CSV table of C-alpha atoms in Angstrom, one decimal:
chain,number,residue,atom,x,y,z
A,1,MET,CA,62.7,37.5,175.6
A,2,TRP,CA,64.7,34.3,176.2
A,3,SER,CA,66.0,33.7,179.7
A,4,ASP,CA,67.2,30.9,181.9
A,5,THR,CA,63.6,30.2,182.7
A,6,SER,CA,63.1,29.2,179.1
A,7,ILE,CA,65.4,26.1,179.4
A,8,PRO,CA,63.3,22.9,179.6
A,9,ASP,CA,63.6,20.1,182.1
A,10,LEU,CA,66.8,18.4,181.1
A,11,THR,CA,66.6,15.4,183.4
A,12,GLY,CA,68.3,12.3,182.0
A,13,LYS,CA,70.2,14.3,179.5
A,14,VAL,CA,74.0,14.3,179.3
A,15,ALA,CA,76.1,17.4,178.3
A,16,LEU,CA,79.7,18.2,177.8
A,17,VAL,CA,80.9,21.8,178.0
A,18,THR,CA,84.5,22.6,177.1
A,19,GLY,CA,86.2,25.4,179.1
A,20,GLY,CA,83.5,24.9,181.6
A,21,ASN,CA,85.5,26.2,184.6
A,22,THR,CA,85.2,29.9,183.8
A,23,GLY,CA,83.3,32.6,181.9
A,24,ILE,CA,80.4,31.6,179.7
A,25,GLY,CA,81.3,28.0,180.1
A,26,LEU,CA,81.0,28.1,184.0
A,27,GLN,CA,77.6,29.8,183.7
A,28,THR,CA,76.5,27.2,180.9
A,29,VAL,CA,77.4,24.3,183.2
A,30,LYS,CA,75.4,25.8,186.1
A,31,GLN,CA,72.3,26.4,184.0
A,32,LEU,CA,72.4,22.9,182.5
A,33,ALA,CA,72.8,21.4,185.9
A,34,LEU,CA,70.1,23.5,187.5
A,35,HIS,CA,67.7,22.2,184.9
A,36,GLY,CA,68.5,18.7,185.6
A,37,ALA,CA,71.2,17.6,183.1
A,38,LYS,CA,74.3,15.6,184.1
A,39,VAL,CA,77.2,17.9,182.9
A,40,TYR,CA,80.7,17.1,182.2
A,41,MET,CA,83.1,20.1,182.7
A,42,GLY,CA,85.8,19.9,180.2
A,43,ALA,CA,89.0,21.6,181.5
A,44,ARG,CA,92.7,21.2,181.7
A,45,SER,CA,93.3,21.8,185.4
A,46,GLU,CA,91.8,19.5,187.9
A,47,SER,CA,92.2,22.0,190.7
A,48,ARG,CA,90.6,24.8,188.9
A,49,ALA,CA,87.8,22.6,187.5
A,50,LYS,CA,87.0,21.3,191.2
A,51,GLU,CA,87.2,24.7,192.6
A,52,ALA,CA,84.6,25.9,190.0
A,53,ILE,CA,82.4,22.9,190.6
A,54,SER,CA,82.6,23.6,194.5
A,55,SER,CA,81.6,27.2,193.8
A,56,ILE,CA,78.5,26.1,191.9
A,57,LEU,CA,77.4,23.5,194.3
A,58,SER,CA,78.0,25.8,197.3
A,59,GLU,CA,75.7,28.5,195.7
A,60,ASN,CA,73.1,26.1,194.2
A,61,HIS,CA,72.0,23.5,196.7
A,62,ALA,CA,69.6,22.0,194.2
A,63,ILE,CA,72.3,20.7,192.3
A,64,GLY,CA,73.7,17.4,193.4
A,65,GLN,CA,77.5,16.5,193.3
A,66,GLU,CA,76.7,13.7,190.8
A,67,HIS,CA,75.4,16.4,188.3
A,68,ILE,CA,78.8,18.0,187.5
A,69,ILE,CA,81.8,16.0,186.7
A,70,TRP,CA,85.3,17.1,185.6
A,71,LEU,CA,86.5,15.7,182.4
A,72,PRO,CA,90.3,16.1,181.8
A,73,LEU,CA,90.6,17.9,178.5
A,74,ASP,CA,93.4,19.9,177.0
A,75,LEU,CA,92.3,21.2,173.6
A,76,SER,CA,95.8,22.0,172.6
A,77,LYS,CA,96.9,18.3,172.6
A,78,LEU,CA,95.2,16.0,170.2
A,79,PHE,CA,96.2,12.8,171.9
A,80,ASN,CA,94.5,14.2,175.1
A,81,ILE,CA,91.4,15.0,173.2
A,82,VAL,CA,91.2,11.5,172.0
A,83,GLU,CA,91.8,10.1,175.5
A,84,ALA,CA,88.9,12.4,176.8
A,85,THR,CA,86.5,11.1,174.2
A,86,GLN,CA,87.4,7.5,175.0
A,87,LEU,CA,86.9,8.2,178.7
A,88,LEU,CA,83.5,9.9,178.2
A,89,SER,CA,82.4,7.2,175.9
A,90,SER,CA,83.3,4.6,178.5
A,91,TRP,CA,81.4,6.4,181.2
A,92,GLU,CA,78.3,7.3,179.3
A,93,GLU,CA,75.9,5.6,176.8
A,94,ARG,CA,74.5,8.9,175.6
A,95,LEU,CA,75.5,12.5,174.9
A,96,ASP,CA,72.7,15.0,174.3
A,97,ILE,CA,74.4,18.3,174.3
A,98,LEU,CA,78.1,19.2,173.2
A,99,ILE,CA,79.0,22.8,173.7
A,100,ASN,CA,82.2,23.8,172.2
A,101,ASN,CA,83.0,26.8,174.4
A,102,ALA,CA,86.6,27.0,175.2
A,103,GLY,CA,88.6,29.6,173.5
A,104,ILE,CA,91.8,31.6,173.8
A,105,ALA,CA,93.4,34.6,172.0
A,106,ALA,CA,97.2,34.1,172.3
A,107,ASP,CA,99.1,37.3,172.5
A,108,ASP,CA,102.3,35.6,171.3
A,109,PHE,CA,102.7,33.4,168.2
A,110,THR,CA,103.1,30.0,169.8
A,111,THR,CA,102.6,26.5,168.2
A,112,THR,CA,101.4,23.2,169.8
A,113,THR,CA,103.5,20.1,169.8
A,114,GLU,CA,101.7,19.1,166.6
A,115,GLY,CA,102.8,22.3,165.0
A,116,PHE,CA,99.4,24.3,165.0
A,117,GLU,CA,99.2,27.8,166.0
A,118,SER,CA,97.9,27.9,169.5
A,119,THR,CA,94.7,30.1,168.9
A,120,MET,CA,93.6,28.1,166.0
A,121,ALA,CA,94.6,24.8,167.8
A,122,VAL,CA,92.4,25.4,170.8
A,123,ASN,CA,89.5,27.3,169.3
A,124,HIS,CA,88.9,25.1,166.1
A,125,ILE,CA,91.2,22.2,165.6
A,126,GLY,CA,90.7,20.8,169.0
A,127,HIS,CA,86.9,21.1,169.0
A,128,PHE,CA,87.0,19.6,165.4
A,129,VAL,CA,88.7,16.6,166.7
A,130,LEU,CA,86.5,16.5,169.9
A,131,THR,CA,83.3,16.7,167.9
A,132,THR,CA,84.4,14.1,165.3
A,133,LYS,CA,85.5,11.7,167.8
A,134,LEU,CA,82.2,12.1,169.8
A,135,LEU,CA,80.0,11.8,166.8
A,136,PRO,CA,79.2,8.0,167.2
A,137,LEU,CA,78.0,8.8,170.7
A,138,LEU,CA,76.0,11.8,169.5
A,139,LYS,CA,74.5,9.8,166.7
A,140,ALA,CA,73.5,6.9,168.9
A,141,THR,CA,71.7,9.3,171.2
A,142,ALA,CA,70.0,11.0,168.3
A,143,SER,CA,68.6,7.6,167.1
A,144,GLN,CA,66.6,7.2,170.3
A,145,ALA,CA,62.9,8.2,170.5
A,146,GLY,CA,62.4,11.7,171.8
A,147,SER,CA,66.0,12.9,171.5
A,148,ASP,CA,67.1,16.4,170.8
A,149,VAL,CA,70.8,16.3,170.3
A,150,ARG,CA,72.7,19.7,169.8
A,151,VAL,CA,76.2,20.5,168.9
A,152,VAL,CA,76.7,24.1,169.8
A,153,THR,CA,79.9,25.9,169.0
A,154,ILE,CA,80.6,29.3,170.4
A,155,SER,CA,82.0,31.5,167.6
A,156,SER,CA,82.2,35.2,167.4
A,157,SER,CA,81.4,38.2,165.1
A,158,ALA,CA,85.0,38.6,165.3
A,159,GLU,CA,85.3,36.3,162.3
A,160,ARG,CA,85.2,39.5,160.3
A,161,PHE,CA,88.9,40.2,161.5
A,162,ALA,CA,89.9,37.0,159.8
A,163,PRO,CA,92.4,37.6,156.9
A,164,LYS,CA,90.7,38.3,153.6
A,165,HIS,CA,90.6,35.4,151.1
A,166,ASN,CA,91.5,32.9,153.9
A,167,VAL,CA,91.9,29.4,152.6
A,168,PHE,CA,92.1,26.6,155.0
A,169,ALA,CA,93.6,24.1,152.6
A,170,THR,CA,96.8,23.0,154.3
A,171,ILE,CA,98.3,22.4,157.7
A,172,LYS,CA,100.3,25.7,157.2
A,173,ASP,CA,97.1,27.6,156.5
A,174,LEU,CA,95.8,26.4,159.8
A,175,SER,CA,99.1,27.0,161.7
A,176,ASP,CA,99.5,30.6,160.3
A,177,PRO,CA,96.3,31.8,158.9
A,178,GLY,CA,97.3,34.7,156.6
A,179,THR,CA,99.3,36.7,159.0
A,180,THR,CA,102.9,36.2,157.8
A,181,ASN,CA,102.6,39.4,155.8
A,182,LEU,CA,102.1,41.4,158.9
A,183,ASN,CA,105.2,42.8,160.7
A,184,ASP,CA,104.6,42.3,164.3
A,185,TYR,CA,103.2,38.9,165.4
A,186,THR,CA,102.1,40.2,168.8
A,187,SER,CA,100.4,43.4,167.7
A,188,ARG,CA,96.7,43.6,168.5
A,189,THR,CA,96.0,43.6,164.8
A,190,VAL,CA,97.6,40.2,164.3
A,191,VAL,CA,96.0,38.8,167.6
A,192,PHE,CA,92.6,39.7,166.2
A,193,SER,CA,93.5,38.4,162.9
A,194,ARG,CA,94.4,34.9,164.3
A,195,TYR,CA,91.4,34.9,166.6
A,196,GLY,CA,89.0,35.9,163.8
A,197,ALA,CA,90.4,33.2,161.5
A,198,SER,CA,89.7,30.5,164.2
A,199,LYS,CA,86.2,31.8,164.7
A,200,LEU,CA,85.7,31.8,160.9
A,201,ALA,CA,86.8,28.2,161.1
A,202,ASN,CA,84.1,27.5,163.7
A,203,ILE,CA,81.5,28.7,161.4
A,204,LEU,CA,82.6,26.9,158.4
A,205,PHE,CA,82.9,23.7,160.3
A,206,THR,CA,79.5,24.0,161.9
A,207,GLY,CA,77.9,24.6,158.4
A,208,GLU,CA,79.7,21.7,156.8
A,209,LEU,CA,78.8,19.4,159.9
A,210,GLN,CA,75.1,20.2,159.6
A,211,ARG,CA,75.2,19.6,155.8
A,212,ARG,CA,76.7,16.1,156.3
A,213,LEU,CA,74.3,15.2,159.2
A,214,ASP,CA,71.3,16.3,157.0
A,215,GLN,CA,72.7,14.3,154.1
A,216,GLU,CA,72.8,11.2,156.3
A,217,ASP,CA,69.5,12.0,157.8
A,218,VAL,CA,70.9,12.2,161.3
A,219,LYS,CA,68.6,14.2,163.6
A,220,ILE,CA,71.3,16.3,165.2
A,221,ILE,CA,71.3,20.2,165.2
A,222,ALA,CA,74.6,21.9,164.8
A,223,LEU,CA,74.8,25.6,165.7
A,224,ALA,CA,77.5,28.3,165.7
A,225,LEU,CA,76.6,31.3,167.9
A,226,ASP,CA,77.9,34.8,168.7
A,227,PRO,CA,77.4,35.4,172.3
A,228,GLY,CA,78.3,39.1,171.8
A,229,PRO,CA,80.9,41.1,173.6
A,230,VAL,CA,81.3,39.3,176.9
A,231,ALA,CA,84.0,40.0,179.5
A,232,THR,CA,85.8,36.7,179.7
A,233,ASP,CA,89.5,35.8,180.1
A,234,GLY,CA,89.8,34.4,176.6
A,235,ASP,CA,88.2,37.3,174.7
A,236,PRO,CA,90.6,39.8,173.0
A,237,ALA,CA,87.8,42.3,172.9
A,238,SER,CA,86.9,42.1,176.6
A,239,ASP,CA,88.7,45.2,177.8
A,240,THR,CA,85.9,47.2,179.5
A,241,SER,CA,87.6,50.4,179.1
A,242,GLU,CA,87.1,50.3,175.2
A,243,TYR,CA,84.1,48.1,174.7
A,244,ILE,CA,80.5,47.7,176.1
A,245,VAL,CA,80.5,44.3,177.5
A,246,VAL,CA,78.2,42.1,179.6
A,247,ILE,CA,79.1,39.6,182.4
A,248,PRO,CA,79.4,35.9,181.6
A,249,PHE,CA,75.9,35.2,183.2
A,250,GLU,CA,74.3,37.5,180.8
A,251,GLY,CA,76.5,36.3,177.9
A,252,ASN,CA,75.5,32.7,178.3
A,253,HIS,CA,71.8,33.7,177.5
């Protein structure tokens, strides 16, 4: 059985984890740092990020302060994502691990300043832009001898709740993925539908990214994974009164 003891020595590696200040992301940041990686915690709130970093450092004295760094990142704002990638690229000459973890399931139908539905914007579009903008740094790292570059996107089996015959062909499709025919935009059915569409988009994006990397003979592995039902703030199915769930530490395994 795989466990945290299966993680190899990551000394010299650089990682970025989005949504790294809570849930699965927080546990992932901790494990990567414990195994020697320099980890950037992508998060919107500086105070919450620094509080999360302090909690990790206070409980794990083997981790130095220089091993976990806050990266200002708001996945609902495209200009902020671009700024974050530029900042990271100015700080680092390599990026070995990108973990697209952040996710939400908005109860209300809201849109971002760019006009995208919020769940799709954060869960997929934001990560699409982030990954695309960081590809030059990831590819440069992959070209080095002994590299093992990974792009890991946290998806979900909730993709099965995506509207049938979903086609992501236009901005409107991404902004309102097949839910206009449902009466209540805030019902659990519609919330799951929007969330499922974003998770389906994660999977499709990862498959296409890997296809293009293989076509270019770039030695990067792109993965989309389902962590299972985990009790996190962003999971619409994490109500422990109705579902069997595991805590984030178990889920990040």
